[in-house]
CSV table of C-alpha atoms in Angstrom, one decimal:
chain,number,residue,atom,x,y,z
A,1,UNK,CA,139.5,59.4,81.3
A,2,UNK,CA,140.4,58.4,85.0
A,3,UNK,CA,143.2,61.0,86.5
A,4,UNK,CA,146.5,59.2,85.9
A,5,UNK,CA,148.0,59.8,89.4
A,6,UNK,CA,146.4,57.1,91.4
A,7,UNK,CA,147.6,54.9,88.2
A,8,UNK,CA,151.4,56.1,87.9
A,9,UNK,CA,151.6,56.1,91.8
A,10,UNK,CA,150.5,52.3,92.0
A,11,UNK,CA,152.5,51.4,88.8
A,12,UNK,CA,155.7,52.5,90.7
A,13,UNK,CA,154.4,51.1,94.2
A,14,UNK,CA,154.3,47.7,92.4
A,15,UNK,CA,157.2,47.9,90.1
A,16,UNK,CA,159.5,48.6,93.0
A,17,UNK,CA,158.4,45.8,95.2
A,18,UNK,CA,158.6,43.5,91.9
A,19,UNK,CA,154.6,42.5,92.9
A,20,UNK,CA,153.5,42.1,89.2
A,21,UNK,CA,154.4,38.4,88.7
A,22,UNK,CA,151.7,38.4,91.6
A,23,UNK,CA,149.2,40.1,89.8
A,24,UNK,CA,147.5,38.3,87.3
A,25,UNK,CA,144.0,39.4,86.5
A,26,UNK,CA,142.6,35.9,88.4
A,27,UNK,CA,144.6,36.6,91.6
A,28,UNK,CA,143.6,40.2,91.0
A,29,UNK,CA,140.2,39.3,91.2
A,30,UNK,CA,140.4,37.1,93.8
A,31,UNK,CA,141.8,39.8,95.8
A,32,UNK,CA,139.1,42.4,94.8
A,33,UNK,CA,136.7,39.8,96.1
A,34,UNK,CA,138.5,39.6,99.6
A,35,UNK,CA,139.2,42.9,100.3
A,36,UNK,CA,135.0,43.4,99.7
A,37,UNK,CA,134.8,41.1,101.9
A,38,UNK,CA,137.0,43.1,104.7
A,39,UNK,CA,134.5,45.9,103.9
A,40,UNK,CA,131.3,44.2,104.2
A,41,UNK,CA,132.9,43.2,107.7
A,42,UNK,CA,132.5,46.7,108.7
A,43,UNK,CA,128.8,46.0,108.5
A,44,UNK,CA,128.3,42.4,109.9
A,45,UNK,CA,126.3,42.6,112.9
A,46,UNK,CA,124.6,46.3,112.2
A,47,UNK,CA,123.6,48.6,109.3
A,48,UNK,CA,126.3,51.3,111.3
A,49,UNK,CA,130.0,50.9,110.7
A,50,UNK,CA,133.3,53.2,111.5
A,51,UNK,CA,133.7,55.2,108.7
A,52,UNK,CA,137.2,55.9,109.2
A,53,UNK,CA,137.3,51.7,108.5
A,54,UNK,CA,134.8,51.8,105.6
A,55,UNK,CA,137.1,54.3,104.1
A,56,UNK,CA,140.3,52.0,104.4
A,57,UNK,CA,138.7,48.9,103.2
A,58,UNK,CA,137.2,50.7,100.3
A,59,UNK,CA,140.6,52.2,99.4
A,60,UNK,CA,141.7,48.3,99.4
A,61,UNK,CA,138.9,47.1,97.1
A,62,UNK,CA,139.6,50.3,94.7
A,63,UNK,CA,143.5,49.3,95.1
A,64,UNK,CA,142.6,46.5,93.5
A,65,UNK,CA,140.4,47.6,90.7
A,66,UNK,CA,142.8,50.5,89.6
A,67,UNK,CA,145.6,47.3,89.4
A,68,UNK,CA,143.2,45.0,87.6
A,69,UNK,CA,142.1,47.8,85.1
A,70,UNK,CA,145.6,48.4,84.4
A,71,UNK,CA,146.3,44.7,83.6
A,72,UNK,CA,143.6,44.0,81.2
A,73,UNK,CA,144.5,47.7,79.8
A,74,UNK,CA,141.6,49.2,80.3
A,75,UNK,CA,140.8,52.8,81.8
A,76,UNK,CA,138.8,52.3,85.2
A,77,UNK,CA,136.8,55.6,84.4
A,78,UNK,CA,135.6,54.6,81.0
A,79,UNK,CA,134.6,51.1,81.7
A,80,UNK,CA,132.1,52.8,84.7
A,81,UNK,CA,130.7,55.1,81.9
A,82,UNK,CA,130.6,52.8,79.3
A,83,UNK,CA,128.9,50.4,81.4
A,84,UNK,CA,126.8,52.9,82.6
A,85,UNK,CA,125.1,54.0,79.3
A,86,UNK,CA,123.9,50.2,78.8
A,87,UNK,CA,122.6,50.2,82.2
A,88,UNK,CA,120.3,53.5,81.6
A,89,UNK,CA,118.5,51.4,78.5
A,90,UNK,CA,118.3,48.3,80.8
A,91,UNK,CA,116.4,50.7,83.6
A,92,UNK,CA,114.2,53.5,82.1
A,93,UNK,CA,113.2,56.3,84.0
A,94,UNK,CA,109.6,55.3,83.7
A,95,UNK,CA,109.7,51.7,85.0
A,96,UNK,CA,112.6,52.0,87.4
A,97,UNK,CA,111.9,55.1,89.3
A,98,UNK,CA,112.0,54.2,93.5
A,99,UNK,CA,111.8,50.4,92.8
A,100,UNK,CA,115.0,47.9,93.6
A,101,UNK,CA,113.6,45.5,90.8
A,102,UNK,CA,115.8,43.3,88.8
A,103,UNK,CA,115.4,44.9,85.3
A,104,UNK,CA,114.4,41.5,84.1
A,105,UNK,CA,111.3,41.5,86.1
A,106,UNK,CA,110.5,45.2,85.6
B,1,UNK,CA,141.1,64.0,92.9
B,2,UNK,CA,139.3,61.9,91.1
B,3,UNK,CA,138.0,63.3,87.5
B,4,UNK,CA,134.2,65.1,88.7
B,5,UNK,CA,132.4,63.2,85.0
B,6,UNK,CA,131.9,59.6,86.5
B,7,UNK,CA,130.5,61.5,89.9
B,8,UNK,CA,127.8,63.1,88.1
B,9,UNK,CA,126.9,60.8,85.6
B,10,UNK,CA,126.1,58.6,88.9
B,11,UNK,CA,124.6,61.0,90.8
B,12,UNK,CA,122.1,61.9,87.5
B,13,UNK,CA,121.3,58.8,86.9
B,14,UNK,CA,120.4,57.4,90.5
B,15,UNK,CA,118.6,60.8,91.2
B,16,UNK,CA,117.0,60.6,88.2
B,17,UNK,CA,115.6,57.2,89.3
B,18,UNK,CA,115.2,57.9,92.7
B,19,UNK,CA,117.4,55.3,93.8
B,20,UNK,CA,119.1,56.9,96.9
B,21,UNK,CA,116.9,55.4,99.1
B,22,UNK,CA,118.6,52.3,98.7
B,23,UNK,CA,121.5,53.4,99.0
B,24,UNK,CA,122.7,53.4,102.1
B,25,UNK,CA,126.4,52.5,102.7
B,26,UNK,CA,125.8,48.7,104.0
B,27,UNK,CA,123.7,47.8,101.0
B,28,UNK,CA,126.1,49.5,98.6
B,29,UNK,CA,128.7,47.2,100.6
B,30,UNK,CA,126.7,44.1,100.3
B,31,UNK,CA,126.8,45.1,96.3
B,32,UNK,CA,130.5,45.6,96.1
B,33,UNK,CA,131.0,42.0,97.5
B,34,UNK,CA,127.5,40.6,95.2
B,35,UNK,CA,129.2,42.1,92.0
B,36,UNK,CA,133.4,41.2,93.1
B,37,UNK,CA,132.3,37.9,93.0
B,38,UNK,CA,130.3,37.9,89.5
B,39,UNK,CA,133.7,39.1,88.5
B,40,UNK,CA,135.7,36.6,90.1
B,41,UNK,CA,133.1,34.0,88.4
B,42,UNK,CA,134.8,34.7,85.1
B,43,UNK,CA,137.8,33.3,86.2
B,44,UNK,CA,135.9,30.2,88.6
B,45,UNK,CA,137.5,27.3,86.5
B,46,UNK,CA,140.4,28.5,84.7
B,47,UNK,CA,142.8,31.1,85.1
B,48,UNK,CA,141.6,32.7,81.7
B,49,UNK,CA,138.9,34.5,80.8
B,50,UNK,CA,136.7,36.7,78.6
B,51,UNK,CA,138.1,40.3,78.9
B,52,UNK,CA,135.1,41.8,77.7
B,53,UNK,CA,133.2,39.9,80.6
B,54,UNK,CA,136.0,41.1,83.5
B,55,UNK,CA,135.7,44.8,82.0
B,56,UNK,CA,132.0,44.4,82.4
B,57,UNK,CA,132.5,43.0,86.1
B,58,UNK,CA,135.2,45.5,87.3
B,59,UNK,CA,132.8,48.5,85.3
B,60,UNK,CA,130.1,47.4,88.2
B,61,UNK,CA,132.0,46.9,91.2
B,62,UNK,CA,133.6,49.9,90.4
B,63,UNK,CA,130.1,51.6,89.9
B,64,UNK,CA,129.1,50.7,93.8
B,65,UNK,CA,132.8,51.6,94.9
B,66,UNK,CA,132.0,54.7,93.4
B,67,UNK,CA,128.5,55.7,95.0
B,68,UNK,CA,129.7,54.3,98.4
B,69,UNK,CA,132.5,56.9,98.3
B,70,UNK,CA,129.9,59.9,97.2
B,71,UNK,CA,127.8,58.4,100.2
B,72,UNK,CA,130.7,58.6,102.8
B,73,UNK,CA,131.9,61.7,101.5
B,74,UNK,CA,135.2,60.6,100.3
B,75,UNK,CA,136.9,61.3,96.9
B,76,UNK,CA,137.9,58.0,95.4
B,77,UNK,CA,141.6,59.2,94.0
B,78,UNK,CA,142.5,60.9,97.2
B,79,UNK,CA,141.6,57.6,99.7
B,80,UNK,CA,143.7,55.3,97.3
B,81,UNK,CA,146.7,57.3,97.3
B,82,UNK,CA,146.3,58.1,101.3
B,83,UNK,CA,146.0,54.1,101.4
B,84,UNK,CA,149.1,53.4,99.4
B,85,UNK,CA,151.2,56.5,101.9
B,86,UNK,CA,150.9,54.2,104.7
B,87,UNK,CA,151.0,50.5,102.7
B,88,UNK,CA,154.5,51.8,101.6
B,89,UNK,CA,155.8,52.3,105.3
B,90,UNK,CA,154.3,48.7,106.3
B,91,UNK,CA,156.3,47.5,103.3
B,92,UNK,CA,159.1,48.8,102.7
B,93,UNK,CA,160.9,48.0,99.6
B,94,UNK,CA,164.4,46.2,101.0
B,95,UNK,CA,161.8,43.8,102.5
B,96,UNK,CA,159.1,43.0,100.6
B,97,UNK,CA,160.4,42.9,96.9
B,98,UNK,CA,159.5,39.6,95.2
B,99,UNK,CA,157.1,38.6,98.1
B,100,UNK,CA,153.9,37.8,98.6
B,101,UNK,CA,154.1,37.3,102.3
B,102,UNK,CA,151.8,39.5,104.5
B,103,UNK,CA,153.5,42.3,106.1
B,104,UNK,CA,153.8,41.4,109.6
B,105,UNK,CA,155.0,38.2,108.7
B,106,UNK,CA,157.6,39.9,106.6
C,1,UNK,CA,119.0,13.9,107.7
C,2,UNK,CA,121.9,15.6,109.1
C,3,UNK,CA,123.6,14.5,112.4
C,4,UNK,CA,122.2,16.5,115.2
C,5,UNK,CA,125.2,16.7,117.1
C,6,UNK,CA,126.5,19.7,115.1
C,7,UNK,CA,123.5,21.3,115.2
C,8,UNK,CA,123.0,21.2,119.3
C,9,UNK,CA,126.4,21.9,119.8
C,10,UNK,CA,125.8,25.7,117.9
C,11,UNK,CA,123.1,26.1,119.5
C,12,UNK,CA,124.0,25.3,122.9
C,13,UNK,CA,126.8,27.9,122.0
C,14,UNK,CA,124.8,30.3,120.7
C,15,UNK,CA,122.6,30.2,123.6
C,16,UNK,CA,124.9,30.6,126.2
C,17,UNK,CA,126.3,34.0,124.9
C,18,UNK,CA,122.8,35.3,124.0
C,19,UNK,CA,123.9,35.6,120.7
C,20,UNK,CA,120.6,34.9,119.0
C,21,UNK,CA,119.7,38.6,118.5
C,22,UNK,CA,122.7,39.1,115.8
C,23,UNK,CA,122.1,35.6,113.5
C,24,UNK,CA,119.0,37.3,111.5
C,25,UNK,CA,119.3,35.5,108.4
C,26,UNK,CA,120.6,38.6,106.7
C,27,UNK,CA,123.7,39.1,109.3
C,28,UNK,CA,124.2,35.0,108.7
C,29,UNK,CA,124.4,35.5,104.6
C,30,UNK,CA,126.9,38.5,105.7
C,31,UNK,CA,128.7,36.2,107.7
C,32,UNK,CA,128.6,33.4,105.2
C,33,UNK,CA,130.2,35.7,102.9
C,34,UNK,CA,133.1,37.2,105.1
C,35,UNK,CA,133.9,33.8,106.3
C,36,UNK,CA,134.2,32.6,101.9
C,37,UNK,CA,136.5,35.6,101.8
C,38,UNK,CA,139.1,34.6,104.5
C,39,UNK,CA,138.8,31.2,102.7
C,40,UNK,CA,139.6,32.4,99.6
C,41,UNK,CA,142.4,34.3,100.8
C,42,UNK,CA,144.4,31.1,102.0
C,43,UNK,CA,144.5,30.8,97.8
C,44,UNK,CA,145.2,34.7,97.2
C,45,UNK,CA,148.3,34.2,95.9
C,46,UNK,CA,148.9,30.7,95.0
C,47,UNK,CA,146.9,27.7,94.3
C,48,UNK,CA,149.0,26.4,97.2
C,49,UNK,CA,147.4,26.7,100.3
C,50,UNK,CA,148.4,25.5,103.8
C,51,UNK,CA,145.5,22.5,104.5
C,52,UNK,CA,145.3,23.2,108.3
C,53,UNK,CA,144.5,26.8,107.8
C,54,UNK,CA,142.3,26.0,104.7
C,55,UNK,CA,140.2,23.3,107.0
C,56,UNK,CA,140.3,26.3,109.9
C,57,UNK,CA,138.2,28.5,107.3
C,58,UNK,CA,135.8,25.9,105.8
C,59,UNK,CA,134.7,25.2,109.3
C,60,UNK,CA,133.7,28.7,109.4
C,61,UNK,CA,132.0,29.1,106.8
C,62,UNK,CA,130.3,25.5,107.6
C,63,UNK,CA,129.3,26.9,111.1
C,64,UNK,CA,127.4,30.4,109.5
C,65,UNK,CA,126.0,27.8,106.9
C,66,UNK,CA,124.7,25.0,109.9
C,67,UNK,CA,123.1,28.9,112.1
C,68,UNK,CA,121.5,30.2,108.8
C,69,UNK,CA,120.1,26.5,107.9
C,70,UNK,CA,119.0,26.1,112.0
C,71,UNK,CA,117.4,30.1,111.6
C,72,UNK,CA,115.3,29.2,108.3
C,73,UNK,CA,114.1,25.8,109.6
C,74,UNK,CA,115.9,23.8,107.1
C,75,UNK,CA,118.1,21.0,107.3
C,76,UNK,CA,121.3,21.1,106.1
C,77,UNK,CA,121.8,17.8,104.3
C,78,UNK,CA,118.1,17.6,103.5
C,79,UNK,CA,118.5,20.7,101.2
C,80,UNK,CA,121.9,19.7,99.6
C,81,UNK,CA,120.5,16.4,98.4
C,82,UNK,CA,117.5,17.9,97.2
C,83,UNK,CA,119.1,20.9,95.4
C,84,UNK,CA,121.3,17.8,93.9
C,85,UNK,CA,118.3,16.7,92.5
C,86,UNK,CA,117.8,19.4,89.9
C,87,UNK,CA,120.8,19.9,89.6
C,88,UNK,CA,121.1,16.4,87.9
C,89,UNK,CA,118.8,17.2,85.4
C,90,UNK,CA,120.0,20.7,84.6
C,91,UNK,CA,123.5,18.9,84.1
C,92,UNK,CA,122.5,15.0,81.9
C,93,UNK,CA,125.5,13.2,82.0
C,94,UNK,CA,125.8,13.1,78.4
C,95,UNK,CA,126.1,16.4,77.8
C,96,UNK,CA,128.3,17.5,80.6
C,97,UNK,CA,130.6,15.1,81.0
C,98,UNK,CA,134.1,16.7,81.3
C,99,UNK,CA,132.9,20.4,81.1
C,100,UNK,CA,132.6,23.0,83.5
C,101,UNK,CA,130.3,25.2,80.4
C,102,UNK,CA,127.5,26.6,82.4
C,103,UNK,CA,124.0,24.8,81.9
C,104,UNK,CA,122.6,27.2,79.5
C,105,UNK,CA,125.6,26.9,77.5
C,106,UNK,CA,125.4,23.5,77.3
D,1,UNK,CA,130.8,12.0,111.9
D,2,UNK,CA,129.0,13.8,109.5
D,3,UNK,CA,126.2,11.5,107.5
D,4,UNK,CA,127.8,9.8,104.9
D,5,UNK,CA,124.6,9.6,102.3
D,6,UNK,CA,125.7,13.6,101.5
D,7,UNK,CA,128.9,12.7,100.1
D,8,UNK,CA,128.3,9.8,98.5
D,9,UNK,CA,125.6,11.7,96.3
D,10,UNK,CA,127.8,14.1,96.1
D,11,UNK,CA,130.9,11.4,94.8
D,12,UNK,CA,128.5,10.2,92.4
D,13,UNK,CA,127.0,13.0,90.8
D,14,UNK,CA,131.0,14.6,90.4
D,15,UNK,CA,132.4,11.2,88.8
D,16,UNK,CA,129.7,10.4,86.5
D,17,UNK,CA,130.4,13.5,85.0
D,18,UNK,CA,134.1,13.4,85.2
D,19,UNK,CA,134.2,17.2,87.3
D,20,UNK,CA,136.9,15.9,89.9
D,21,UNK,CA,139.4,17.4,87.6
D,22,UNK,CA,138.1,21.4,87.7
D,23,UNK,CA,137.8,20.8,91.6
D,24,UNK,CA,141.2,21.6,92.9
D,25,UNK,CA,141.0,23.4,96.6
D,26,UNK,CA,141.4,26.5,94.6
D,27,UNK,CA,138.5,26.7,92.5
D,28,UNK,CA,136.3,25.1,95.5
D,29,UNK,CA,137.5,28.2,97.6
D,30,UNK,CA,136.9,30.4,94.4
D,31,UNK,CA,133.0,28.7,93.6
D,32,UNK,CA,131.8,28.8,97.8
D,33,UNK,CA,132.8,32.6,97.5
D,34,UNK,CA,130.8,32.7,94.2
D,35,UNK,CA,128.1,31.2,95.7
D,36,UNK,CA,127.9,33.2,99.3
D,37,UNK,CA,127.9,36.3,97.1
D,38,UNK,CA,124.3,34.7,95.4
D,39,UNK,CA,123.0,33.4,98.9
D,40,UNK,CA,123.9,37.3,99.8
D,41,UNK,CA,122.1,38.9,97.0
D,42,UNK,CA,119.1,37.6,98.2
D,43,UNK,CA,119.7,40.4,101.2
D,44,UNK,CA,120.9,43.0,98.8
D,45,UNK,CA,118.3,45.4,99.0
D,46,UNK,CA,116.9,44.2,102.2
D,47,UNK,CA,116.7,42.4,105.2
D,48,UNK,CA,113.8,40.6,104.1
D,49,UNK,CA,114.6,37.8,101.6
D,50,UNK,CA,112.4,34.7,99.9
D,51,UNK,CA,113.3,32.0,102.0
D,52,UNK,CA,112.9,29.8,99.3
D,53,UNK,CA,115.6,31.4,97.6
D,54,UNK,CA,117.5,31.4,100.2
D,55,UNK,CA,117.7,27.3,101.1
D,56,UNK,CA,118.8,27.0,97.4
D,57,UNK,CA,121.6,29.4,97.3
D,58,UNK,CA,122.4,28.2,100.8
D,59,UNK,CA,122.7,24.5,99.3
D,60,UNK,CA,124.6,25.9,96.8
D,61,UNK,CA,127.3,26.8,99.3
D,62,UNK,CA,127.1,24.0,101.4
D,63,UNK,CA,127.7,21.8,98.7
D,64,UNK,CA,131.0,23.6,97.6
D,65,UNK,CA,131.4,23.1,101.1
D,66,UNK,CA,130.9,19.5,100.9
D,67,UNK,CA,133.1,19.1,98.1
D,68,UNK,CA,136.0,20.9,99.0
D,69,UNK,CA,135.9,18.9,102.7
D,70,UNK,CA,135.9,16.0,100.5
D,71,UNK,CA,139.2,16.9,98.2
D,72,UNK,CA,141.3,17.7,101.6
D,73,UNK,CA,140.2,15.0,103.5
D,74,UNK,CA,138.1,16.2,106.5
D,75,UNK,CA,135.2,15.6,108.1
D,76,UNK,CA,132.4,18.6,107.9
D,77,UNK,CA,130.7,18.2,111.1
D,78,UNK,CA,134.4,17.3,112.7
D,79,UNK,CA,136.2,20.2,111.7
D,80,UNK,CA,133.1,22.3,112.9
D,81,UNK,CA,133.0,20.9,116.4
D,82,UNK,CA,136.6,21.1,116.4
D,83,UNK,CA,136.5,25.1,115.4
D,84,UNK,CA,133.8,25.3,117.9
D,85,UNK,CA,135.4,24.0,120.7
D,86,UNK,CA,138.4,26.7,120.5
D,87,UNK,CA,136.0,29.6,119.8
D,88,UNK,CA,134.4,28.6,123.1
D,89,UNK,CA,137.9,29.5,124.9
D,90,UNK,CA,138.3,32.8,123.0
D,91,UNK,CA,134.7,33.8,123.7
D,92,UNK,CA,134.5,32.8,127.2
D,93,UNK,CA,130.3,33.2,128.5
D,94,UNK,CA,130.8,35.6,131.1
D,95,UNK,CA,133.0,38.1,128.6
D,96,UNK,CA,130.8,37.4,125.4
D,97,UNK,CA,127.2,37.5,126.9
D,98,UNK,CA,125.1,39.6,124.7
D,99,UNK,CA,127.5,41.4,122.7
D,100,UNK,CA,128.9,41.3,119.0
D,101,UNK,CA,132.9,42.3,119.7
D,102,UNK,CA,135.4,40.5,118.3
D,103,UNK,CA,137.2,38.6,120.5
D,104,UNK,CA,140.4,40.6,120.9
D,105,UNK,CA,138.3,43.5,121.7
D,106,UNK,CA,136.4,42.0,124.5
């Protein structure tokens, strides 16, 4: 289970600022999407970025997640493991190993 | 910090299928944005969605926000709550309560 | 056939600043992508957006578009209409009418 | 003026199947971000892509493009030129030559 700091801190960040009639899980995940967006910037014209930058526009994105995870009531670590023992079937060792292939056309 | 379990499952199971190679940080950025917006897909018509399918979504973006932050060499916890020191001072909570305006329009 | 007015005017653009070396198609689909974002973000909050800066952002997103479109060797219009095509037929009339259920749902 | 065959098609194929109602500006902005992320995944692992691919999520953009351009009343090829002719002043040919800064950096 995820550390519940970053979770209590953001609870009280939002609840003081009254921000959670803003954050419904669509505008949540509209704002996940943009704040990706902000990251992927870091990387628009070269493979090299600031990471100083990278590090504050992925702090944004995972802002977002932690909120969104909180909303639908789920816990952001769990979802990551839980997600990740389907993936393991989807990509065995044997077929996946050093390929970037879609599992459906492994 | 962020709880060390979700870090090494990761780590196991890209090692294990020699995935680092593609790895680097501006195709795990590209794959932060790919996967935000299959999450933001669940929600492309109507406000509502299936919260099994958004907990799948937010499970992968928060997969690739995890490995990016391995492959920067940042902990996860520790660069959202830095993140949140400084969006407190840009707004503060006499100002911004029941707002959505951007801070330096506020 | 799309109007060829656009398309000289980017170019001439382009040109001028040398900027050719940056559009590879992959820094284009970046840019596409960033450019959706900052879109989307005129709707972050609200399904209210202002129209002038909503317009501002399309354009955007239109210019990347017309400079990956120009770098491929397609033409824009030419590849809407025939993308429309199949679309048709993945979507009958019959069956879709007044749904937004994804074709394989259908 | 943008080629008015485009939009017409366009007009047809969304009234026959009575859509005009799921198109507000919102969900437009939502499904062009939706789609840049699939024109994008076509990068994810590599700057090499299958153009063929790539002309059909790119239509898939443009078309959202089309649509939304359509709902708030504006031109496509207008608003472009018109963009283009104030990012012309804020990246001025002698400043801009050959480099990728943003223009408040240059």
């Amino acid at each position: 289970m995820a550390d519940q700091t970053v979770r209590a801190a953001l609870e009280a960040f939002v609840s003081e600022r009254d921000w959670g009639q803003f954050h419904t899980p669509e505008n949540l995940a509209k704002s996940i999407s943009i704040e990706s967006a902000e990251l992927l910037e870091c990387f628009q014209w070269s493979p090299q970025a600031d990471t100083e930058r990278v590090r504050d526009e992925l702090a944004d994105v995972l802002t977002y997640c932690h909120l969104l995870a909180a909303r639908i009531g789920v816990d952001p670590d769990e979802i990551v493991l839980d997600k990740l023992a389907r993936t393991r079937e989807k990509y065995p060792v044997d077929k996946a190993r050093g390929r970037s292939t879609k599992y459906d056309q492994l």
